[in-house]
Coordinates of C-alpha atoms in Angstrom, one line a residue:
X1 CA 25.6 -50.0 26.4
X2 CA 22.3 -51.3 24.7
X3 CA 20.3 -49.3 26.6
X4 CA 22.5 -46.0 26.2
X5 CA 22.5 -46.7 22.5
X6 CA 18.8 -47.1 22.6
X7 CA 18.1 -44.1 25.1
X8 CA 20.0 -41.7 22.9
X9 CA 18.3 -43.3 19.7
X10 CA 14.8 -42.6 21.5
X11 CA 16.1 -38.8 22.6
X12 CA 17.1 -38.3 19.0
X13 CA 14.2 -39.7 17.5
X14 CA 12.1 -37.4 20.0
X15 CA 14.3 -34.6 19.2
X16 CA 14.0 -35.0 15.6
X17 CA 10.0 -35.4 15.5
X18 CA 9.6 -32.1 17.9
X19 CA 11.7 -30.4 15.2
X20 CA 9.7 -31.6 12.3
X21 CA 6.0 -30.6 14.3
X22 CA 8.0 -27.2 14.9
X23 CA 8.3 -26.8 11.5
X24 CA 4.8 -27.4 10.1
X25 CA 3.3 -24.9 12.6
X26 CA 6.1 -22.3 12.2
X27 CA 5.0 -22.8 8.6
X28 CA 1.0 -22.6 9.0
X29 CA 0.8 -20.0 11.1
X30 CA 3.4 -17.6 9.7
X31 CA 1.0 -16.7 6.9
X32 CA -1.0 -15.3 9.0
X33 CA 1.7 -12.8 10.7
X34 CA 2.1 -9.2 10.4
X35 CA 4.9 -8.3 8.6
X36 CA 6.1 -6.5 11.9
X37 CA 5.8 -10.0 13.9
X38 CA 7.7 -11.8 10.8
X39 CA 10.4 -9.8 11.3
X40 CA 10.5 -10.0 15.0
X41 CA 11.0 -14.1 14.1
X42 CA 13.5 -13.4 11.3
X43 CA 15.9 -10.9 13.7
X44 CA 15.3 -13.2 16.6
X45 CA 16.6 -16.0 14.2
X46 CA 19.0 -13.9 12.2
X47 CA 20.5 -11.8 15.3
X48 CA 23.0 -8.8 13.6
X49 CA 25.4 -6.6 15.6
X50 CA 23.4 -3.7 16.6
X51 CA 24.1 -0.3 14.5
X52 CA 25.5 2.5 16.4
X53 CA 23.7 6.1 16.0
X54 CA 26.2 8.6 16.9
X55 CA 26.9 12.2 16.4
X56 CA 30.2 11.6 14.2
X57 CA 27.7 11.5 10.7
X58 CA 28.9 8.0 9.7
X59 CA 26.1 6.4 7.9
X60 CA 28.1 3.4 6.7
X61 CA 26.4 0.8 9.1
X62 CA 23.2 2.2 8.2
X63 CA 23.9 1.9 4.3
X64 CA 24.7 -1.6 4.8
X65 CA 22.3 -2.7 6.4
X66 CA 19.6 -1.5 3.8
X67 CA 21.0 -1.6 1.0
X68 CA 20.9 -5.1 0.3
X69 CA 17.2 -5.2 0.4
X70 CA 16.3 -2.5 -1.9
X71 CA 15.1 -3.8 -5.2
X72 CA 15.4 -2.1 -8.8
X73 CA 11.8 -2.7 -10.8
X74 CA 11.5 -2.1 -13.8
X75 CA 8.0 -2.4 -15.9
X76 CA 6.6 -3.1 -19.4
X77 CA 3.7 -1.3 -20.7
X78 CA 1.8 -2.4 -24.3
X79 CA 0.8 0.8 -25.9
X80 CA -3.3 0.3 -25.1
X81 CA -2.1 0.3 -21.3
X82 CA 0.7 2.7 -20.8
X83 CA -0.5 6.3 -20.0
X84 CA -3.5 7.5 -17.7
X85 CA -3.4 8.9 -14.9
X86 CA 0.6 7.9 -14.2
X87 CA 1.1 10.5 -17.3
X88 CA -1.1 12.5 -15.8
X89 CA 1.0 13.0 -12.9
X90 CA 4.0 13.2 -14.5
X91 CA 2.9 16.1 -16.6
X92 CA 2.7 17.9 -13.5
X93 CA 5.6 16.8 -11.7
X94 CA 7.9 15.7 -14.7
X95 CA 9.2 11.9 -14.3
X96 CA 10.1 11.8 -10.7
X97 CA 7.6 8.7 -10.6
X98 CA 10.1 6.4 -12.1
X99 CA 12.2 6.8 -15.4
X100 CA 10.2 5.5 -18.6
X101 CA 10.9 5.3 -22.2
X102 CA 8.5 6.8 -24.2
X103 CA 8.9 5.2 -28.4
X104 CA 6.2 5.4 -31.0
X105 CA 5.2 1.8 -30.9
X106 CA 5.9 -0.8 -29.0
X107 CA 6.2 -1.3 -25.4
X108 CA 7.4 0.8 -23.1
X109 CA 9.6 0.9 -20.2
X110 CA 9.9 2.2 -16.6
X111 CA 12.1 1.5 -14.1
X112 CA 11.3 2.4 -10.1
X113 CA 12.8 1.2 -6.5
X114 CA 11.3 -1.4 -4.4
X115 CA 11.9 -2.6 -0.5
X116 CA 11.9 -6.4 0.5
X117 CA 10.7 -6.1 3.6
X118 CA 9.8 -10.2 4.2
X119 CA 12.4 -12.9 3.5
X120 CA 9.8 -15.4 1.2
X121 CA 9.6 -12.4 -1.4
X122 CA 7.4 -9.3 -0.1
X123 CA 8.2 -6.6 -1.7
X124 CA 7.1 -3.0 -0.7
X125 CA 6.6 -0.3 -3.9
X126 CA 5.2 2.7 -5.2
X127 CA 1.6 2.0 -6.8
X128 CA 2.9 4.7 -9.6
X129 CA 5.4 2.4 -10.2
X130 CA 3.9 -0.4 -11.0
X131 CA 0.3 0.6 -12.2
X132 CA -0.9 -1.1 -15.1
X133 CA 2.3 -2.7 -15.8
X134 CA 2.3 -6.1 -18.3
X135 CA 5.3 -7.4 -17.2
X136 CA 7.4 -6.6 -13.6
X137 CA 11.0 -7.2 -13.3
X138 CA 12.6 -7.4 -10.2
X139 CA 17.0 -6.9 -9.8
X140 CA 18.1 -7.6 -6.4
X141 CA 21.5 -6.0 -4.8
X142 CA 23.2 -9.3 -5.6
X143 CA 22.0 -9.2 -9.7
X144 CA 19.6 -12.0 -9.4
X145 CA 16.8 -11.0 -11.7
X146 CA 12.7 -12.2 -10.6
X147 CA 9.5 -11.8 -12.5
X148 CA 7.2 -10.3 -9.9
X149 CA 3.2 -10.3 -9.4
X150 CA 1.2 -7.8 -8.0
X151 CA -0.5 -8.8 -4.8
X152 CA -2.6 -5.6 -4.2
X153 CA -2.3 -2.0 -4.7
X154 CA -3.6 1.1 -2.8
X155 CA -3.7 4.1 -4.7
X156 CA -5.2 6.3 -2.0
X157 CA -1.7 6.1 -0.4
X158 CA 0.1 5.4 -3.4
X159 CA 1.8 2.3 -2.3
X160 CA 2.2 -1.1 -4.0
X161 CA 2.5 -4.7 -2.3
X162 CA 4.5 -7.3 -5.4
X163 CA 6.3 -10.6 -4.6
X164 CA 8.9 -12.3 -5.9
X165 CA 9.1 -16.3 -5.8
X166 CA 12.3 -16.6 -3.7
X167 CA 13.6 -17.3 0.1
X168 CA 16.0 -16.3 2.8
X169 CA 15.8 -12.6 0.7
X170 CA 17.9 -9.8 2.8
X171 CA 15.1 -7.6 4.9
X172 CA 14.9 -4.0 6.6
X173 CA 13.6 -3.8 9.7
X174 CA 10.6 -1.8 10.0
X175 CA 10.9 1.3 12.0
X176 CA 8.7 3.4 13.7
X177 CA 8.3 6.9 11.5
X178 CA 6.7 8.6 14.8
X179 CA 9.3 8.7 16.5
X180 CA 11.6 10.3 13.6
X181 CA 12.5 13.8 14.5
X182 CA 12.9 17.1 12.0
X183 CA 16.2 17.3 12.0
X184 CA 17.3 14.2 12.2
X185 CA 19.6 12.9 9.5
X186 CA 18.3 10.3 7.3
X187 CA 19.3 8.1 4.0
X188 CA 17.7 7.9 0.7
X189 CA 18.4 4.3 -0.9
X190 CA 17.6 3.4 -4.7
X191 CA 17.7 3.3 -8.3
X192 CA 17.6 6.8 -9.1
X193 CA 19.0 7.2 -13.0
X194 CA 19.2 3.7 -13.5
X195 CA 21.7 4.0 -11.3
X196 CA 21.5 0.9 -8.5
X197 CA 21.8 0.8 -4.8
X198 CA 22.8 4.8 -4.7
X199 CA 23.0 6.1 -1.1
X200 CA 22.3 9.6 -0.7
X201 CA 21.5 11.3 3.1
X202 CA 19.9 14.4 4.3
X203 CA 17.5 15.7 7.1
X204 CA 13.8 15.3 7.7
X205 CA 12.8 18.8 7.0
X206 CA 9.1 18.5 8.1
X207 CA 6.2 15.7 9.0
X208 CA 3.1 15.8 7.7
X209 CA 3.3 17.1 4.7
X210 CA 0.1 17.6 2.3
X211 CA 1.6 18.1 -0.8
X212 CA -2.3 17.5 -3.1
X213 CA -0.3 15.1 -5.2
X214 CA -2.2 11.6 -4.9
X215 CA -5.4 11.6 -6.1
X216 CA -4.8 15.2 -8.2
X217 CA -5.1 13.9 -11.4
X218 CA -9.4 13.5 -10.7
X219 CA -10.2 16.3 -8.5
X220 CA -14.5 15.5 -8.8
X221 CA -13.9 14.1 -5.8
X222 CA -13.8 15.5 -2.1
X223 CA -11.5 14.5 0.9
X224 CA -13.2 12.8 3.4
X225 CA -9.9 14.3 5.8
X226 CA -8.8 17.8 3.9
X227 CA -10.4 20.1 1.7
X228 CA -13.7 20.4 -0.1
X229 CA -15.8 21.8 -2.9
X230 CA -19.6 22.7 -2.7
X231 CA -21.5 20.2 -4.6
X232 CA -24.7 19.8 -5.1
X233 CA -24.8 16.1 -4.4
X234 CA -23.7 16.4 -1.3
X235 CA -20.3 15.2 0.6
X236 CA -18.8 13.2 -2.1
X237 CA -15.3 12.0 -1.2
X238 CA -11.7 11.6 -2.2
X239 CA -9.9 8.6 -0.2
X240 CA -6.6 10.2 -0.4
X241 CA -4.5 10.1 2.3
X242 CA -1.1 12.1 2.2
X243 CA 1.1 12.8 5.4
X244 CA 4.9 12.6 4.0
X245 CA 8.2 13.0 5.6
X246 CA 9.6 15.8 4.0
X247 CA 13.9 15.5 3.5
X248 CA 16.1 17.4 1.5
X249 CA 18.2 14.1 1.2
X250 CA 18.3 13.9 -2.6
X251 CA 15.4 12.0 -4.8
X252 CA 15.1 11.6 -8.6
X253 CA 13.5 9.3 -11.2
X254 CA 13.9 6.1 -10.5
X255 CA 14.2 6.3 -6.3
X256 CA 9.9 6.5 -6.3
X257 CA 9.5 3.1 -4.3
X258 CA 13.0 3.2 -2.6
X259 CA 13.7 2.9 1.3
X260 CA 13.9 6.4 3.8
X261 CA 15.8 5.2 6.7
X262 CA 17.3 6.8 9.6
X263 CA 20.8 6.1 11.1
X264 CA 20.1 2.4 12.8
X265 CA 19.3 1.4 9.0
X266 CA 15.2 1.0 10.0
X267 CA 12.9 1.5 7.3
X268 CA 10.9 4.7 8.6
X269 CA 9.5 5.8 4.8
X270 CA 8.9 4.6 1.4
X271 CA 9.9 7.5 -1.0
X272 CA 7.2 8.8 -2.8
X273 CA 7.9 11.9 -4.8
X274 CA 9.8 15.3 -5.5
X275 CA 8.9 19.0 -5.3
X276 CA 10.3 19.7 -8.7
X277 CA 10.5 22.4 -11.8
X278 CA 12.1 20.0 -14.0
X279 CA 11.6 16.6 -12.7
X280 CA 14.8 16.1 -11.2
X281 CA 16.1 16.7 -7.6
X282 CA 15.6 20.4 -6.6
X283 CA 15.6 20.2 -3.0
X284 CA 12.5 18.0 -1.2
X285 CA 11.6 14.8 -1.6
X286 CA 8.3 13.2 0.6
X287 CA 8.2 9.5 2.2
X288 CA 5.2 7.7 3.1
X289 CA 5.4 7.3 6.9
X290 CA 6.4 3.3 7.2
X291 CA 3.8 3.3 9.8
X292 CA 1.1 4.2 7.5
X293 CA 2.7 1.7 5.3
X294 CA 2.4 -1.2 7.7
X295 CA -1.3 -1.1 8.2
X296 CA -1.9 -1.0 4.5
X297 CA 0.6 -3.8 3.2
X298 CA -0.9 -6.1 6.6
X299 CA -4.3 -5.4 5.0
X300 CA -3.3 -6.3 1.1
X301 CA -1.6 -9.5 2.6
X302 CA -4.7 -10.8 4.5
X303 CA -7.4 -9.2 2.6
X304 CA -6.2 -8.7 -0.8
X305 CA -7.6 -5.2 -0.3
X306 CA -7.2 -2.1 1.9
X307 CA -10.1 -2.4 5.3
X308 CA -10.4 1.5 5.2
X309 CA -12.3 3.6 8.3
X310 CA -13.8 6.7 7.6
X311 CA -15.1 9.5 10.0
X312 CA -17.1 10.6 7.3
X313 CA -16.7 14.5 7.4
X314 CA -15.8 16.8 5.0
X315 CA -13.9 20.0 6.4
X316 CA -11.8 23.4 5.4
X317 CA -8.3 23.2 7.2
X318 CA -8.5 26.8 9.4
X319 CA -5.8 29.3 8.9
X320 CA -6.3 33.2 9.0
X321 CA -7.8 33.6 5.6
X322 CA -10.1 30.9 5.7
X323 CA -11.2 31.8 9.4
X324 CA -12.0 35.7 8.0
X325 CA -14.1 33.7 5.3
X326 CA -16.1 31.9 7.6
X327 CA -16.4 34.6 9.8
X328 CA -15.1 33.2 12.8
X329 CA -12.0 33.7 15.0
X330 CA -10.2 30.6 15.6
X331 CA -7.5 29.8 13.1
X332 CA -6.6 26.1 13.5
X333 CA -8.1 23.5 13.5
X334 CA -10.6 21.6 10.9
X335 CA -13.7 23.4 10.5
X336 CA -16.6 20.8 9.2
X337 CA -18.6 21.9 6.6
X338 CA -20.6 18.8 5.9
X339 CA -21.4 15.0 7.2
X340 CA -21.7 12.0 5.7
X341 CA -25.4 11.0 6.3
X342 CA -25.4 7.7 8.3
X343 CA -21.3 8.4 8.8
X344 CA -19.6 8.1 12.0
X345 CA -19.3 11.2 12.8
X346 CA -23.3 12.2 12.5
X347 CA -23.8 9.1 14.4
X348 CA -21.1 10.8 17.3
X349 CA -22.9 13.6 17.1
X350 CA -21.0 16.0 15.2
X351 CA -22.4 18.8 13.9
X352 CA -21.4 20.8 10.6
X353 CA -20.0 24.3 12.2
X354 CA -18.0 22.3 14.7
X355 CA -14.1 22.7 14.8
X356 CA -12.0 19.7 15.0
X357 CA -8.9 20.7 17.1
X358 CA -7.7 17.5 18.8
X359 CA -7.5 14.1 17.9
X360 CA -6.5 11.2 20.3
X361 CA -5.5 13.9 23.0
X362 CA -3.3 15.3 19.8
X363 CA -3.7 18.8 18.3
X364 CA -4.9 19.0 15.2
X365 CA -3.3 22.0 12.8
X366 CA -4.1 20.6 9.3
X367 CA -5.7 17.7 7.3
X368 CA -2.6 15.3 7.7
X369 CA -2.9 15.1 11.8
X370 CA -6.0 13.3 11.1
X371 CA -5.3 12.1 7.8
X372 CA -2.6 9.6 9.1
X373 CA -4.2 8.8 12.0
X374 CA -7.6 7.6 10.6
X375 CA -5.5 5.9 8.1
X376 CA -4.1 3.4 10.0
X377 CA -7.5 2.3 11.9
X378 CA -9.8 -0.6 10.2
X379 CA -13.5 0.0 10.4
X380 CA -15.3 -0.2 13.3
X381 CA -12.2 1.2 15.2
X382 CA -13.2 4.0 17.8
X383 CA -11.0 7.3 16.8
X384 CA -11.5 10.4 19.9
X385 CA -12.1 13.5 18.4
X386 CA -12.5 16.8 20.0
X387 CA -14.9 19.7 18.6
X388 CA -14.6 23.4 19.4
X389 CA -18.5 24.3 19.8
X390 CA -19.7 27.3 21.1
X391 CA -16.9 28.3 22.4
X392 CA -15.8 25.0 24.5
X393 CA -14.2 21.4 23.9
X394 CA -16.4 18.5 23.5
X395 CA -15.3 15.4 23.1
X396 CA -16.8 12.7 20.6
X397 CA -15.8 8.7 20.7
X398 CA -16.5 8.2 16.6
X399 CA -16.7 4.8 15.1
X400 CA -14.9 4.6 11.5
X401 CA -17.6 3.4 8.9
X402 CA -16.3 1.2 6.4
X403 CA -16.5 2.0 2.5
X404 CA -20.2 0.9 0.8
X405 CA -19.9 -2.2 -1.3
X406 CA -19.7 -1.0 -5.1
X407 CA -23.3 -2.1 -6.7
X408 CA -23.4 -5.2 -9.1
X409 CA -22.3 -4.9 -12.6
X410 CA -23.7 -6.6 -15.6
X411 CA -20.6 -8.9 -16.9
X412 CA -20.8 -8.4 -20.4
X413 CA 1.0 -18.9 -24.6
X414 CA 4.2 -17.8 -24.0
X415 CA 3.9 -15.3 -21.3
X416 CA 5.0 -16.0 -17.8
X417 CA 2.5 -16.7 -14.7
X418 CA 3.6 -13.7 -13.0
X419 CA 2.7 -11.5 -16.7
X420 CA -0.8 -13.5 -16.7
X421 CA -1.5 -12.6 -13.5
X422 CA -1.0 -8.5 -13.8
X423 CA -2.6 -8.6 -16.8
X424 CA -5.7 -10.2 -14.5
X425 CA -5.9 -6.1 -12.9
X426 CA -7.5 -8.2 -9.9
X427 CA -6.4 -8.8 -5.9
X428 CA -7.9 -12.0 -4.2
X429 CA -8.5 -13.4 -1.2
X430 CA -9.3 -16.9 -0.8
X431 CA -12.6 -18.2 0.7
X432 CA -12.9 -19.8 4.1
X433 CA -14.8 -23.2 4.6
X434 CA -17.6 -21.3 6.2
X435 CA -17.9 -19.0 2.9
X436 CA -17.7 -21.7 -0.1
X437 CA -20.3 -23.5 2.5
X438 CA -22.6 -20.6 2.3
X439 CA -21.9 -20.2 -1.3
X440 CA -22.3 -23.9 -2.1
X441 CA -19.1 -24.1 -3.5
X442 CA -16.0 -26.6 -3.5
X443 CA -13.5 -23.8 -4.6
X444 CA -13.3 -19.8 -5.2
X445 CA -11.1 -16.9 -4.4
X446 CA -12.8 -13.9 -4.0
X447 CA -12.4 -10.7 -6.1
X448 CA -11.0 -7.7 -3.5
X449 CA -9.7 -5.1 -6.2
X450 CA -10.3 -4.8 -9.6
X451 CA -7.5 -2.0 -11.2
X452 CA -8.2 -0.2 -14.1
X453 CA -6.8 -1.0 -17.5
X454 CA -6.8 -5.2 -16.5
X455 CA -9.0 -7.3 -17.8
X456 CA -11.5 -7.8 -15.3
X457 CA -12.2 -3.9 -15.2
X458 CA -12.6 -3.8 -19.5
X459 CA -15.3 -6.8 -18.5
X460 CA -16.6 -5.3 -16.1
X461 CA -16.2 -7.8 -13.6
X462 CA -16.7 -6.0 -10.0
X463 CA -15.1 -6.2 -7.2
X464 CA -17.3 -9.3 -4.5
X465 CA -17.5 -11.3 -7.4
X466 CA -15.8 -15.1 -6.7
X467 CA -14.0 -17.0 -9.0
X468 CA -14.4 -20.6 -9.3
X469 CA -12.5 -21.5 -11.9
X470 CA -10.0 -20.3 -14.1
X471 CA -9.2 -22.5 -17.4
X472 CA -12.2 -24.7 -16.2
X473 CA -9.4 -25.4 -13.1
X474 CA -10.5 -25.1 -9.6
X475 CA -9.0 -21.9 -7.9
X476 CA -9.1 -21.5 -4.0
X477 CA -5.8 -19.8 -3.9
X478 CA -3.1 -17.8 -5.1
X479 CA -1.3 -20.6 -6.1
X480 CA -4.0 -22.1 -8.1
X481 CA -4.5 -18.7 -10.3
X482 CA -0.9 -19.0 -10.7
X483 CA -0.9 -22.8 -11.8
X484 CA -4.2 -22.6 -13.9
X485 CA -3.9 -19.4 -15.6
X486 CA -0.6 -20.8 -17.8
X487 CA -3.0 -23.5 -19.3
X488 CA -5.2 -20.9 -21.8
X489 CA -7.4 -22.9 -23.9
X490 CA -7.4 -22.4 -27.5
X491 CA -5.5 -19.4 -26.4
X492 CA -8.0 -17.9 -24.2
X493 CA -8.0 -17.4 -20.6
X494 CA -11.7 -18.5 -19.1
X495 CA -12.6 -17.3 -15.7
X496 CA -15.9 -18.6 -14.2
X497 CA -17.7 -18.1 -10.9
X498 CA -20.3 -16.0 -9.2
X499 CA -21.7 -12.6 -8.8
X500 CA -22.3 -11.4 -5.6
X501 CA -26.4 -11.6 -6.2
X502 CA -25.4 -15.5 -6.8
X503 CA -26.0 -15.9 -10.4
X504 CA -22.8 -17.5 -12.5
X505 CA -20.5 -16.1 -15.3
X506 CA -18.3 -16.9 -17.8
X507 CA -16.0 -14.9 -19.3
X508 CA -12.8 -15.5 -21.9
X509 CA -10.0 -13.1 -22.7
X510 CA -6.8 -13.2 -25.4
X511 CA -3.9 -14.7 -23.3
X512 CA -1.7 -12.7 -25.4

């Protein structure tokens, strides 16, 4: 019986010690997951009946499944940071970008949808919705409230990666938005009105859609995928990449941010905007495809910044009148009027006069079938493109060129971690040995975005810079900014480190 006892003591023991190694790699390594293979782990953990698509238009499975993991934000601007180029934007499309408060003084309010789309606190947004924001507050679908911190933004797509501290958060599955049908019915979930968790459903009207709406409020730049402008200067380009899911399922203030998802309850958009007279719901509303999104939340996750490709083109989308402008006779396609000198494409081989009329084996009508596509590619990536030149199809294997480094600048407490942090207007990624080796460094997180209206961008601190320090504290992590940056001295926050040409900084700004 001694022996039994011991045997199963031993298998225990074993058992016990497997579980606990399990652990601490399932741990280490799931940082460095997609958010597509973190959810493959959390279903194949969390298994849920399977929800039925059928022709009977009963969308009550769907709504419960999503639901519970779409988010209500809402945002707190001081006076010196509210406006730009979100007003902008909603002068032109009235305030289908969130619902915001608009008083003399004092600060002001907006409210916008959000998706959790990772159990440890991920949470998918609208950049619109929570650009330049002071403080983020974030109301789950079971009234638990979380301050929230801006991880990265990407306003060339208009979309937002925040995180809440919190675990074992209700997900949506990611879908895939290529295979989503016009036609096919889909739901709108969010805050629309200050009104929570409101389902409404519709159709996907169209794919693809350029509606000109990112990126519209500063037109002196071109689109390195879409149309273009003579300029003396040469090809000079707008990173603005817009390929929406178009539904008449119904959108107003406060959904921007919210979750698109068809019948099985999988996340297939992130709802973007209205076409609108008054700034309410008209008729249209447009979704970033959710396989756009992926790319660019993967990046902001691992980089702290977007890895962009660029074919490095600028071209007129072909219809009739454009064709009887350029005096030719084909009518679709992308005709090239310039080339990025040293860019991918003039490196290819392409020629200014050529026509771009497939992509991937894919026709190509207007700027979003390449748009999309390039979109989702890191640089380096080969992207096949096919040219209408003299009359016949060439093909072209082009490798995406990343974007050039931005040249080196001169650098001239009762609020929460989370407010400290947005106030920051900066993404990080931390260093690797090899990197603080090279550096000769013991610690440092370097500087991936810098977002106008923080602090960093009114001193001028560039993007490549490292910090080092932050409250004369060590930083090599997020965690670090977030335990040093709520210990200001003499009410001050100090950050230290090095600019990219390796000489040092100092710089100290009002905690408050």
């Amino acid at each position: 019986m001694k022996k039994i006892g011991l045997t199963l003591l031993t298998a225990f023991a074993g058992g016990a010690m497997a579980l606990g190694v399990y652990k601490v790699i399932e741990s280490k390594y799931s940082d460095n997951q997609s958010f597509e293979d973190k959810q493959k782990v959390y279903f194949t953990s969390n298994p849920s009946a399977p929800v039925s698509s059928t022709g009977d238009l009963d969308f009550t499975q769907a709504a419960a499944v999503a639901t519970p993991a779409v988010v209500y934000i809402r945002t707190t601007y001081t006076a010196k940071s509210s406006g730009g180029g979100q007003d902008q934007l909603e002068q032109m499309f009235g305030d289908m970008f969130g619902q915001r408060s608009r008083p003399q003084q004092g600060p002001q309010m907006a409210s916008g949808s959000g998706v959790i789309i990772s159990p440890d606190g991920y949470i998918v947004t609208n950049n619109h919705v929570v650009e330049k924001a002071d403080k983020i507050t974030v109301a789950t679908n079971d009234h638990r409230t979380f301050s929230a911190k801006v991880i990265g933004t990407d306003p060339n797509t208009d979309l937002a990666l925040i995180k809440i501290s919190a675990d074992n958060l209700p997900i949506v599955k990611l879908g895939n938005s290529d295979d989503a049908k016009v036609g096919e019915w889909v739901l709108a979930v969010g805050n629309p009105f200050n009104l929570t968790s409101t389902v409404t459903a519709g159709i996907i009207s169209a794919k693809g859609r350029n509606i000109n709406i990112i990126g519209s409020e500063n037109n002196e730049d071109e689109n390195p995928f879409g149309r273009t402008r003579n300029q003396q200067t040469g090809p000079k380009l707008n990173k603005a990449i817009e390929s929406f899911i178009q539904t008449d399922a119904a959108i107003n203030p406060g959904n921007s941010g919210g979750a698109l998802v068809n019948t099985r309850g999988e996340l297939i958009g992130i709802n973007a905007a209205i076409a609108s007279h008054t700034g309410s719901y008209e008729g249209y509303g447009f979704a970033i495809p959710v396989n756009l999104a992926k790319k660019v939340l993967n990046d902001i996750k691992k980089f702290g910044t977007v890895k962009r490709g660029y074919v490095g083109v600028t071209f007129t989308e072909l219809n009739p009148d454009n064709a009887q402008k350029l005096d030719i006779t084909t009518t679709n396609g992308l005709y090239v009027n310039d080339l990025v000198p040293g860019g991918g494409a003039e490196q290819a081989g392409l020629r200014k006069g050529d026509i771009i009329v497939k992509v991937e084996g894919n026709p190509v009508y207007e700027s979003s079938d390449l748009q999309e596509r390039v979109g989702r590619l890191q640089p380096g990536d080969k992207i096949n493109i096919t040219v209408l030149r003299d009359g016949k199809n060439k093909d072209f294997a082009v490798t995406l060129k990343g974007e050039a480094v931005a040249p080196n600048r001169t650098a001239a407490n009762s609020r929460s971690a989370e407010e400290l942090f947005n106030k920051l207007g900066a993404s990080f990624h931390a260093l690797t040995p090899a990197e603080k080796n090279k550096l000769h460094v013991n610690s440092g997180v370097l500087v991936t975005q810098v977002r106008e209206g923080g602090l960093f961008d009114a001193a001028e601190i560039p993007e490549g810079v490292v910090i080092t320090s932050i409250n004369k504290v060590p930083v090599s992590s997020i965690d670090d900014i977030d335990k040093a940056i709520v210990k200001p001295i003499q009410g001050n926050i100090i950050i230290a480190g090095l600019y990219p040409d390796g000489s040092h900084f100092s710089s100290a700004f009002p905690a408050q």
